[in-house]
Coordinates of C-alpha atoms in Angstrom, one line a residue:
M115 CA 114.4 30.0 5.8
A116 CA 115.0 32.2 2.7
L117 CA 118.6 33.0 4.9
S118 CA 119.1 29.6 5.9
C119 CA 119.0 27.8 1.9
N120 CA 122.0 31.0 1.0
L121 CA 123.8 30.6 3.6
S122 CA 123.6 26.0 3.4
S123 CA 123.2 27.1 -0.3
L124 CA 127.6 28.5 0.3
L125 CA 127.9 26.3 3.5
D126 CA 128.3 23.4 0.3
S127 CA 129.8 24.5 -1.7
F128 CA 133.1 24.8 0.6
P129 CA 134.9 20.9 0.1
T130 CA 134.9 21.8 -3.5
T131 CA 135.6 25.2 -4.0
D132 CA 139.2 26.7 -5.3
D133 CA 137.9 30.0 -3.5
K134 CA 136.9 29.8 0.0
L135 CA 137.4 33.4 0.4
S136 CA 135.2 34.5 -1.6
V137 CA 132.3 32.0 -0.2
L138 CA 133.6 33.4 3.4
Q139 CA 133.0 36.8 2.5
Q140 CA 129.7 36.6 0.6
I141 CA 128.9 34.4 4.0
K142 CA 129.9 37.8 6.3
V143 CA 128.1 39.9 3.3
L144 CA 125.0 37.7 3.9
I145 CA 125.1 37.3 7.7
N146 CA 125.6 41.6 8.4
S147 CA 122.7 42.4 6.3
T148 CA 120.5 39.8 8.1
S149 CA 118.8 41.5 11.7
R150 CA 119.0 39.4 14.5
K151 CA 115.9 38.4 14.9
E152 CA 116.2 36.4 11.6
L153 CA 120.1 34.9 12.2
Q154 CA 118.0 33.5 15.7
D155 CA 115.2 32.3 14.5
D156 CA 117.0 30.5 11.5
V157 CA 120.5 29.7 12.9
H158 CA 119.1 26.3 14.6
N159 CA 118.7 25.1 10.7
I160 CA 122.0 25.9 10.2
S161 CA 125.2 23.1 9.8
F162 CA 128.3 24.8 10.5
N163 CA 130.8 21.7 10.6
L164 CA 131.3 21.9 7.2
I165 CA 133.0 25.2 7.6
F166 CA 134.9 23.7 11.0
D167 CA 135.8 20.6 9.0
S168 CA 137.7 23.4 7.1
L169 CA 139.3 25.8 9.4
P170 CA 143.4 22.9 8.8
T171 CA 142.9 24.2 5.6
F172 CA 142.7 28.6 6.2
N173 CA 145.2 30.8 5.1
R174 CA 145.9 33.2 7.4
E175 CA 143.2 35.6 5.6
E176 CA 140.1 33.2 5.4
M177 CA 140.6 32.3 9.1
Q178 CA 139.8 35.7 10.3
I179 CA 136.8 36.4 8.2
C180 CA 135.9 32.8 9.0
C181 CA 135.9 33.6 13.0
D182 CA 134.6 36.8 12.1
V183 CA 131.6 34.2 10.9
L184 CA 130.9 32.3 13.0
N185 CA 131.2 34.7 16.2
S186 CA 128.4 36.1 14.5
L187 CA 126.4 33.4 13.7
F188 CA 126.5 32.2 17.5
M189 CA 126.0 35.1 18.8
A190 CA 122.6 34.8 17.6
L191 CA 122.5 31.7 19.7
S192 CA 122.4 31.7 23.3
P193 CA 124.9 30.5 25.4
S194 CA 123.6 27.0 25.4
S195 CA 122.6 26.8 22.6
V196 CA 125.9 26.7 21.1
M197 CA 127.2 24.6 23.8
E198 CA 124.5 22.4 22.9
N199 CA 125.8 22.3 19.9
Y200 CA 129.8 22.6 19.4
S201 CA 131.4 22.2 23.1
H202 CA 133.6 19.5 21.1
E203 CA 134.7 22.1 18.6
L204 CA 135.2 25.2 21.1
Q205 CA 136.6 22.6 22.6
Q206 CA 138.6 21.4 19.9
G207 CA 139.3 25.5 19.1
L208 CA 140.9 25.6 21.9
T209 CA 144.0 23.8 21.3
V210 CA 144.7 25.3 18.1
R211 CA 147.9 27.5 18.1
N212 CA 145.9 30.7 17.1
Q213 CA 145.1 33.3 18.1
S214 CA 142.0 33.8 15.7
I215 CA 140.0 30.4 16.9
Q216 CA 141.7 30.0 20.2
T217 CA 139.7 34.0 21.0
L218 CA 136.7 32.7 19.0
S219 CA 136.3 29.6 21.9
L220 CA 137.3 31.3 24.7
S221 CA 134.6 34.7 23.4
Q222 CA 132.0 31.7 23.6
L223 CA 132.8 29.9 27.0
K224 CA 133.2 33.9 28.6
R225 CA 129.5 34.0 27.7
L226 CA 128.2 31.3 30.4
P227 CA 126.3 32.8 33.8
S228 CA 127.9 30.4 36.6
D229 CA 124.9 28.1 36.2
L230 CA 125.6 27.1 33.0
F231 CA 129.5 26.9 33.5
E232 CA 128.6 24.7 36.1
V233 CA 126.5 22.6 33.7
Y234 CA 128.9 22.4 30.9
L235 CA 132.5 23.1 31.5
A236 CA 132.8 22.2 35.6
K237 CA 132.9 18.7 35.9
N238 CA 134.6 18.6 31.6
H239 CA 138.3 18.1 33.0
Q240 CA 139.0 18.0 29.1
F241 CA 137.8 21.4 29.2
L242 CA 139.8 22.5 32.5
S243 CA 143.1 21.4 31.4
C244 CA 142.8 22.5 27.5
L245 CA 142.2 26.3 29.9
L246 CA 144.2 26.2 32.1
Q247 CA 147.1 25.0 29.3
L248 CA 145.6 28.1 28.1
L249 CA 147.5 30.1 31.3
A250 CA 151.0 29.5 30.2
E251 CA 150.4 31.1 26.8
D252 CA 152.4 33.8 25.8
N253 CA 149.2 35.8 24.8
L254 CA 148.1 37.5 27.1
Q255 CA 144.9 38.5 26.0
I256 CA 144.3 34.8 26.0
A257 CA 145.6 33.8 29.2
T258 CA 144.1 37.1 30.7
S259 CA 140.7 34.9 28.9
A260 CA 141.5 31.5 29.9
A261 CA 141.7 32.6 33.9
S262 CA 138.7 35.6 33.2
I263 CA 136.5 31.9 32.5
L264 CA 138.5 29.9 35.4
N265 CA 137.3 32.1 38.5
K266 CA 133.7 30.8 37.4
L267 CA 135.2 27.7 38.9
G268 CA 134.7 29.5 43.0
D269 CA 131.5 29.3 42.5
C270 CA 132.0 25.5 42.0
P271 CA 133.8 24.4 45.5
E272 CA 133.7 20.8 44.0
S273 CA 134.3 21.0 41.0
L274 CA 137.4 23.6 42.6
Q275 CA 137.6 20.3 44.6
Q276 CA 138.3 18.3 41.9
L277 CA 141.1 20.9 40.6
F278 CA 144.1 19.9 43.7
H279 CA 143.3 16.3 43.7
S280 CA 142.5 14.6 40.1
D281 CA 144.4 14.3 36.9
L282 CA 143.9 18.8 36.9
H283 CA 146.2 18.4 40.0
A284 CA 149.2 17.5 37.4
V285 CA 148.1 19.5 34.6
L286 CA 148.9 22.4 37.1
D287 CA 152.1 21.6 38.4
S288 CA 153.3 21.0 35.4
I289 CA 152.0 24.9 34.2
I290 CA 153.2 26.7 37.0
K291 CA 157.0 24.6 36.3
T292 CA 156.4 26.7 32.9
N293 CA 158.0 30.0 33.8
D294 CA 158.0 33.1 37.1
V295 CA 155.3 34.2 34.4
V296 CA 152.9 31.7 34.2
R297 CA 154.2 30.7 37.6
F298 CA 152.5 34.1 39.0
R299 CA 149.2 33.7 36.2
V300 CA 148.9 30.5 38.6
Y301 CA 148.5 32.3 42.0
E302 CA 146.8 34.6 40.8
L303 CA 144.1 32.9 40.4
L304 CA 144.4 30.7 43.1
V305 CA 144.6 33.7 45.2
N306 CA 141.1 35.5 42.9
I307 CA 139.3 31.8 43.9
G308 CA 139.9 32.3 47.6
N309 CA 138.7 35.3 48.7
S310 CA 135.6 34.7 46.8
S311 CA 134.5 32.5 49.8
A312 CA 136.6 31.0 53.5
R313 CA 135.2 27.3 51.8
N314 CA 137.2 28.0 49.4
L315 CA 140.7 29.2 51.1
S316 CA 140.1 26.4 52.4
L317 CA 140.5 24.7 49.7
V318 CA 143.4 26.4 47.8
I319 CA 145.8 26.4 51.1
G320 CA 144.7 22.5 51.2
S321 CA 146.4 23.0 47.2
G322 CA 150.1 24.3 49.7
L323 CA 150.6 27.0 46.8
L324 CA 149.6 29.7 48.8
E325 CA 152.4 28.0 51.5
N326 CA 155.1 27.7 48.1
L327 CA 153.9 32.0 47.2
L328 CA 154.8 32.6 51.6
N329 CA 157.8 30.7 50.6
E330 CA 158.9 32.7 47.4
L331 CA 157.8 36.7 49.4
Y332 CA 160.0 35.3 52.5
G333 CA 162.2 33.5 50.8
D334 CA 166.4 34.8 50.8
S335 CA 166.4 35.2 46.6
A336 CA 167.8 38.1 45.9
D337 CA 164.5 38.3 43.0
V338 CA 163.2 41.5 43.7
L339 CA 160.5 41.8 41.4
A340 CA 159.0 38.2 42.4
K341 CA 159.2 39.3 46.1
M342 CA 156.8 42.2 44.1
N343 CA 154.7 40.5 43.0
C344 CA 153.6 38.4 45.3
V345 CA 153.9 40.9 47.5
E346 CA 150.7 43.2 45.2
L347 CA 149.0 39.3 45.3
L348 CA 148.4 39.0 48.6
T349 CA 146.6 42.8 49.0
N350 CA 144.3 40.7 46.9
L351 CA 143.2 39.0 49.6
T352 CA 143.2 41.5 52.5
T353 CA 139.9 42.7 51.1
S354 CA 137.9 39.3 52.3
D355 CA 137.1 38.8 55.5
H356 CA 138.5 35.5 55.8
G357 CA 141.6 36.3 53.4
F358 CA 142.2 38.9 56.6
T359 CA 142.2 36.3 58.6
W360 CA 144.3 34.3 57.4
L361 CA 146.6 36.7 56.7
T362 CA 147.0 36.8 60.4
E363 CA 147.1 33.9 61.0
H364 CA 149.6 33.7 59.5
K365 CA 151.6 36.0 60.0
V366 CA 151.9 37.8 56.8
L367 CA 151.5 41.1 57.9
D368 CA 154.0 40.8 61.5
C369 CA 156.9 39.5 58.4
L370 CA 155.6 42.4 56.3
E371 CA 156.2 45.4 58.4
T372 CA 159.9 43.7 59.4
L373 CA 160.6 43.8 55.7
L374 CA 158.8 47.3 55.3
I375 CA 161.6 47.8 58.6
K376 CA 164.8 46.8 56.5
A377 CA 163.8 48.3 53.6
D378 CA 164.8 51.5 55.1
S379 CA 168.9 50.4 54.8
D380 CA 168.2 47.3 52.2
V381 CA 168.4 49.0 48.3
L382 CA 166.4 45.1 47.2
L383 CA 164.2 45.2 49.2
E384 CA 163.8 49.7 49.5
L385 CA 161.9 48.5 46.3
L386 CA 158.9 46.9 48.3
Q387 CA 158.4 49.9 50.2
P388 CA 155.3 50.8 47.5
G389 CA 153.9 48.0 47.4
L390 CA 154.2 47.1 51.2
I391 CA 152.5 50.6 52.1
T392 CA 150.3 49.9 49.4
F393 CA 149.3 46.2 50.9
F394 CA 148.9 47.5 54.8
G395 CA 146.8 50.7 53.0
S396 CA 144.3 48.6 52.1
V397 CA 143.8 46.9 55.3
A398 CA 143.6 50.2 57.4
R399 CA 140.4 51.2 55.0
H400 CA 138.5 48.5 57.1
R401 CA 140.4 48.1 60.0
P402 CA 142.4 51.6 61.0
N403 CA 142.7 51.4 64.7
E404 CA 143.6 47.5 64.7
I405 CA 146.2 48.3 61.8
C406 CA 147.9 51.5 62.8
S407 CA 148.1 50.9 66.3
K408 CA 150.0 47.7 66.0
Y409 CA 151.9 48.8 63.3
Q410 CA 153.3 51.7 63.2
H411 CA 156.4 51.6 61.7
F412 CA 154.1 51.5 58.6
L413 CA 152.5 54.5 59.2
S414 CA 155.3 56.4 60.1
K415 CA 156.3 56.4 57.3
V416 CA 153.4 57.0 55.0
L417 CA 153.5 60.1 56.9
S418 CA 157.5 60.5 56.1
S419 CA 156.6 59.3 51.9
L420 CA 154.9 62.4 51.5
N421 CA 158.3 64.9 51.5
S422 CA 160.3 61.7 49.0
S423 CA 161.9 62.9 45.4
D424 CA 160.8 59.8 45.0
M425 CA 157.4 60.7 43.0
T426 CA 156.5 56.8 43.4
L427 CA 156.8 56.6 47.4
R428 CA 154.6 60.0 47.7
T429 CA 152.4 59.2 45.4
I430 CA 151.5 55.5 46.8
G431 CA 151.6 57.9 50.6
I432 CA 148.7 60.2 49.7
E433 CA 146.5 58.1 48.4
T434 CA 146.7 55.8 51.8
I435 CA 146.6 58.4 53.6
A436 CA 143.3 58.9 51.8
Q437 CA 143.0 55.1 52.3
I438 CA 142.9 55.8 56.3
A439 CA 140.6 58.6 56.2
I440 CA 138.2 57.8 54.0
T441 CA 136.5 56.7 57.0
K442 CA 135.5 58.8 60.9
N443 CA 137.8 56.7 62.8
G444 CA 140.7 56.6 60.0
K445 CA 140.3 59.9 60.6
L446 CA 140.5 60.2 64.3
I447 CA 143.1 58.2 64.0
L448 CA 145.9 60.6 61.5
K449 CA 144.4 63.1 64.2
K450 CA 146.8 62.1 67.0
Y451 CA 149.5 62.3 64.4
G452 CA 149.5 65.3 65.8
S453 CA 151.7 67.4 63.6
K454 CA 153.7 64.9 61.5
M455 CA 150.0 65.2 59.9
D456 CA 150.2 69.2 59.7
E457 CA 153.1 67.8 57.6
A458 CA 152.2 65.5 55.9
M459 CA 149.1 67.9 55.0
K460 CA 151.5 70.8 53.9
N461 CA 153.4 68.0 51.3
V462 CA 150.4 67.1 49.4
G463 CA 149.8 71.0 49.1
Q464 CA 153.5 70.9 47.3
T465 CA 152.2 68.2 45.8
I466 CA 149.2 69.1 43.7
Q467 CA 151.0 73.2 42.9
N468 CA 154.9 71.5 41.4
C469 CA 154.8 68.2 41.0
P470 CA 153.5 66.9 36.9
E471 CA 150.0 65.7 35.9
D472 CA 149.6 62.2 36.9
V473 CA 151.2 63.1 40.1
K474 CA 148.9 66.0 41.0
V475 CA 146.1 64.2 39.7
R476 CA 146.2 61.5 41.8
A477 CA 147.3 64.1 45.0
L478 CA 144.5 66.3 44.4
S479 CA 141.6 62.5 44.2
A480 CA 143.2 61.6 47.5
F481 CA 143.2 65.0 48.6
A482 CA 139.5 64.6 48.2
S483 CA 139.0 61.3 49.6
I484 CA 140.7 62.8 53.0
L485 CA 138.4 65.5 53.0
Q486 CA 135.1 63.5 53.0
L487 CA 132.8 64.0 55.8
T488 CA 128.9 62.5 54.8
A489 CA 126.6 64.1 57.1
E490 CA 126.0 61.4 59.4
D491 CA 130.2 61.9 60.2
Q492 CA 129.6 65.8 61.2
N493 CA 131.1 66.9 64.6
D494 CA 132.0 70.1 65.8
E495 CA 135.3 68.5 66.0
M496 CA 135.2 66.5 62.3
L497 CA 134.3 70.2 60.7
A498 CA 136.7 72.0 62.3
L499 CA 139.5 68.4 61.6
T500 CA 138.9 69.3 57.9
Q501 CA 138.9 72.0 58.0
H502 CA 142.4 72.4 59.3
W503 CA 143.6 69.8 57.1
F504 CA 142.3 72.0 54.7
S505 CA 144.5 74.8 55.8
L506 CA 148.1 73.7 55.1
I507 CA 147.3 72.8 51.9
S508 CA 148.7 77.0 51.1
S509 CA 147.9 80.2 52.6
N510 CA 145.2 80.3 50.5
P511 CA 143.3 76.7 49.2
F512 CA 140.5 77.9 48.6
N513 CA 141.9 79.4 45.5
L514 CA 144.0 77.2 45.1
I515 CA 142.7 74.6 44.6
F516 CA 140.3 77.3 42.3
S517 CA 143.4 77.8 39.6
I518 CA 144.4 74.2 39.2
G519 CA 140.4 73.6 38.2
Q520 CA 140.9 76.0 35.3
Q521 CA 144.2 74.6 33.6
P522 CA 143.5 73.4 30.2
F523 CA 144.4 69.3 30.8
P524 CA 141.7 67.7 31.2
N525 CA 141.8 65.2 34.0
I526 CA 143.1 68.3 36.7
R527 CA 140.1 70.4 35.9
L528 CA 138.3 66.2 36.8
A529 CA 140.3 66.0 39.8
S530 CA 139.6 69.1 41.3
K531 CA 136.0 69.4 40.6
S532 CA 135.9 65.8 42.8
I533 CA 137.5 68.1 45.9
Y534 CA 134.4 70.6 45.4
V535 CA 132.1 67.4 45.4
S536 CA 133.9 66.3 49.0
L537 CA 133.2 69.5 50.3
A538 CA 129.8 71.2 49.3
N539 CA 128.2 69.7 52.3
Q540 CA 130.3 70.7 54.6
R541 CA 129.2 74.5 56.2
W542 CA 133.2 76.0 56.3
A543 CA 134.1 74.9 53.3
L544 CA 130.7 76.8 51.7
E545 CA 131.2 80.1 52.9
L546 CA 134.8 80.5 51.4
M547 CA 132.9 79.2 47.8
A548 CA 130.8 82.4 48.3
H549 CA 133.0 84.4 48.9
H550 CA 134.6 83.7 45.5
P551 CA 134.4 85.9 44.0
T552 CA 134.2 84.0 41.0
F553 CA 133.3 80.8 41.5
I554 CA 129.3 80.6 41.0
E555 CA 129.7 82.4 38.2
Y556 CA 131.2 79.7 36.4
L557 CA 130.4 77.2 37.9
L558 CA 127.4 78.1 36.7
D559 CA 129.1 79.1 33.4
R560 CA 128.4 76.0 31.5
S561 CA 131.2 76.5 28.3
T562 CA 133.4 76.4 30.8
E563 CA 133.4 72.4 29.5
A564 CA 133.7 70.4 27.1
S565 CA 133.7 66.6 27.3
S566 CA 130.5 65.4 28.6
E567 CA 132.6 64.3 31.4
D568 CA 133.7 67.1 32.9
K569 CA 130.4 68.5 32.1
R570 CA 128.7 65.4 34.4
L571 CA 131.0 66.0 37.2
K572 CA 129.5 70.2 37.1
Y573 CA 126.5 68.5 37.2
K574 CA 127.3 66.6 40.8
V575 CA 128.8 69.4 42.2
V576 CA 125.4 71.7 41.7
E577 CA 123.6 68.7 42.8
A578 CA 126.2 68.0 46.0
L579 CA 125.5 72.1 46.6
L580 CA 121.6 71.5 47.0
Q581 CA 121.9 68.7 49.0
N582 CA 122.7 71.4 51.6
S583 CA 120.4 72.9 53.8
C584 CA 123.1 76.0 53.9
T585 CA 123.0 77.2 50.7
E586 CA 120.6 78.7 49.8
E587 CA 121.7 80.8 52.6
M588 CA 125.5 81.8 51.7
F589 CA 124.7 81.6 48.3
G590 CA 122.1 83.8 48.1
S591 CA 117.9 83.1 46.7
P592 CA 119.2 84.3 43.4
N593 CA 122.0 82.3 43.1
Y594 CA 120.4 80.0 44.7
L595 CA 117.3 79.5 42.2
K596 CA 119.9 79.5 39.4
L597 CA 121.5 76.3 40.7
R598 CA 117.9 74.4 40.7
L599 CA 117.3 75.8 37.8
Y600 CA 121.0 74.3 37.1
Q601 CA 119.7 70.9 38.2
Q602 CA 116.6 71.1 36.1
Q603 CA 118.1 71.3 33.2
G604 CA 120.1 68.5 33.6
P605 CA 124.1 68.1 33.2
F606 CA 124.3 68.6 29.3
Y607 CA 121.4 71.6 29.1
V608 CA 122.2 73.8 25.7
Q609 CA 121.0 76.7 25.3
S610 CA 119.5 77.4 21.9
Q611 CA 120.8 80.6 19.8
P612 CA 118.4 83.1 19.1
A613 CA 118.5 83.2 14.8
V614 CA 119.4 86.5 14.0
T615 CA 117.9 87.2 10.7
M616 CA 119.8 89.8 7.8
E617 CA 119.3 92.3 5.5
G618 CA 118.9 89.8 1.3
D619 CA 117.5 86.9 3.2
C620 CA 113.7 87.0 2.7

């Protein structure tokens, strides 16, 4: 009770004090020096109303400290307690043209799990209206936070329906006309909600806004940036079965391949190529047979892009091949492209050796996915295929990966280790590792890695090797036992250094 008495005394002085900043600082010190349990026990006895009532009179420094104080006190309460006692104040905070207050209110609303969101927000049109209007805020952080809260409407289909058939629909119509940025924020919100379930997507479709999105993509407008945003949002829909069904029924994939073909001869549409390739790659990851057989221009474009002087296009091409090749079926489809796929792998090797660091990192990570082969998918054909693709990146591919992994660039070192992890369960790759003159020495040397992430990934390589029944045979029993000891000691083991007694120490 001592805490509540002290706090109440300070709060009671608010209306009359001439030095609100000093009082706020005292409150902040008192809260920061109090345990969370004590705050939770006593905070119910404290009224926040005097602070809220004083908000309009604060200067910037007072406002920031006040928000810090309120946030600390709110965090000592459960989300339901905050909403039961201060929902009106939080709603008012959303409408105040002050980023600190808006952030305070949003941070409390983001704490609500889906069940409490449905109780306190989903049916409260005033709250939802305030959140929708924040999508039009210039401040990206505020707009993004509001969108993340509104995404929970996807868990409340009945309330979602009200978004399109009540006074909220007028709010939605109003903010969508603000500008291009806000319009696409609304599109993104609706795509995310629609992607969460078939029922939600049906409700979103009923609003007509997804049709508007397609019209922006297909229209004659020269606004390529808007079309790029449309493609990116539609890519999100490919991750769900019901989203893909809707895209197929509306022949969106056919239209996008037409755009991809036109992009070969249209300078403006050429800017859409990376987004279009990413779109088809996302679909092909889960449906490789269907996409690669029907949309052959897409795959031909991907394979040829690996020789592009445009680093963005080349990188996306490599990553798209990796998306397709991540599955056994995808690998077998790519195998059918014979010499074109071989040439693509040679270009991967050139990219790894000669391109800028950021491109190298993404190419190495993608190549690791291309080589990945689960134990269940391994047979003579698949092992021969990954071995063949690996052999094409250079005349001595393992030496290339090993030497790149020794470079003093953290991200490149990490990416090279991801390739070792992919190779560790394949016998042909174990032979290369075992016959390399310094690989096992490097692997067992803990002093070669500085960052915790590097150490963790190197440990993952060791674990992957030990899961392969051929490792002892390939590396020999002494090295195998050293690998086992490495695994037992964990990723961050540091060997203790013996103390050396110097003359004169005694």
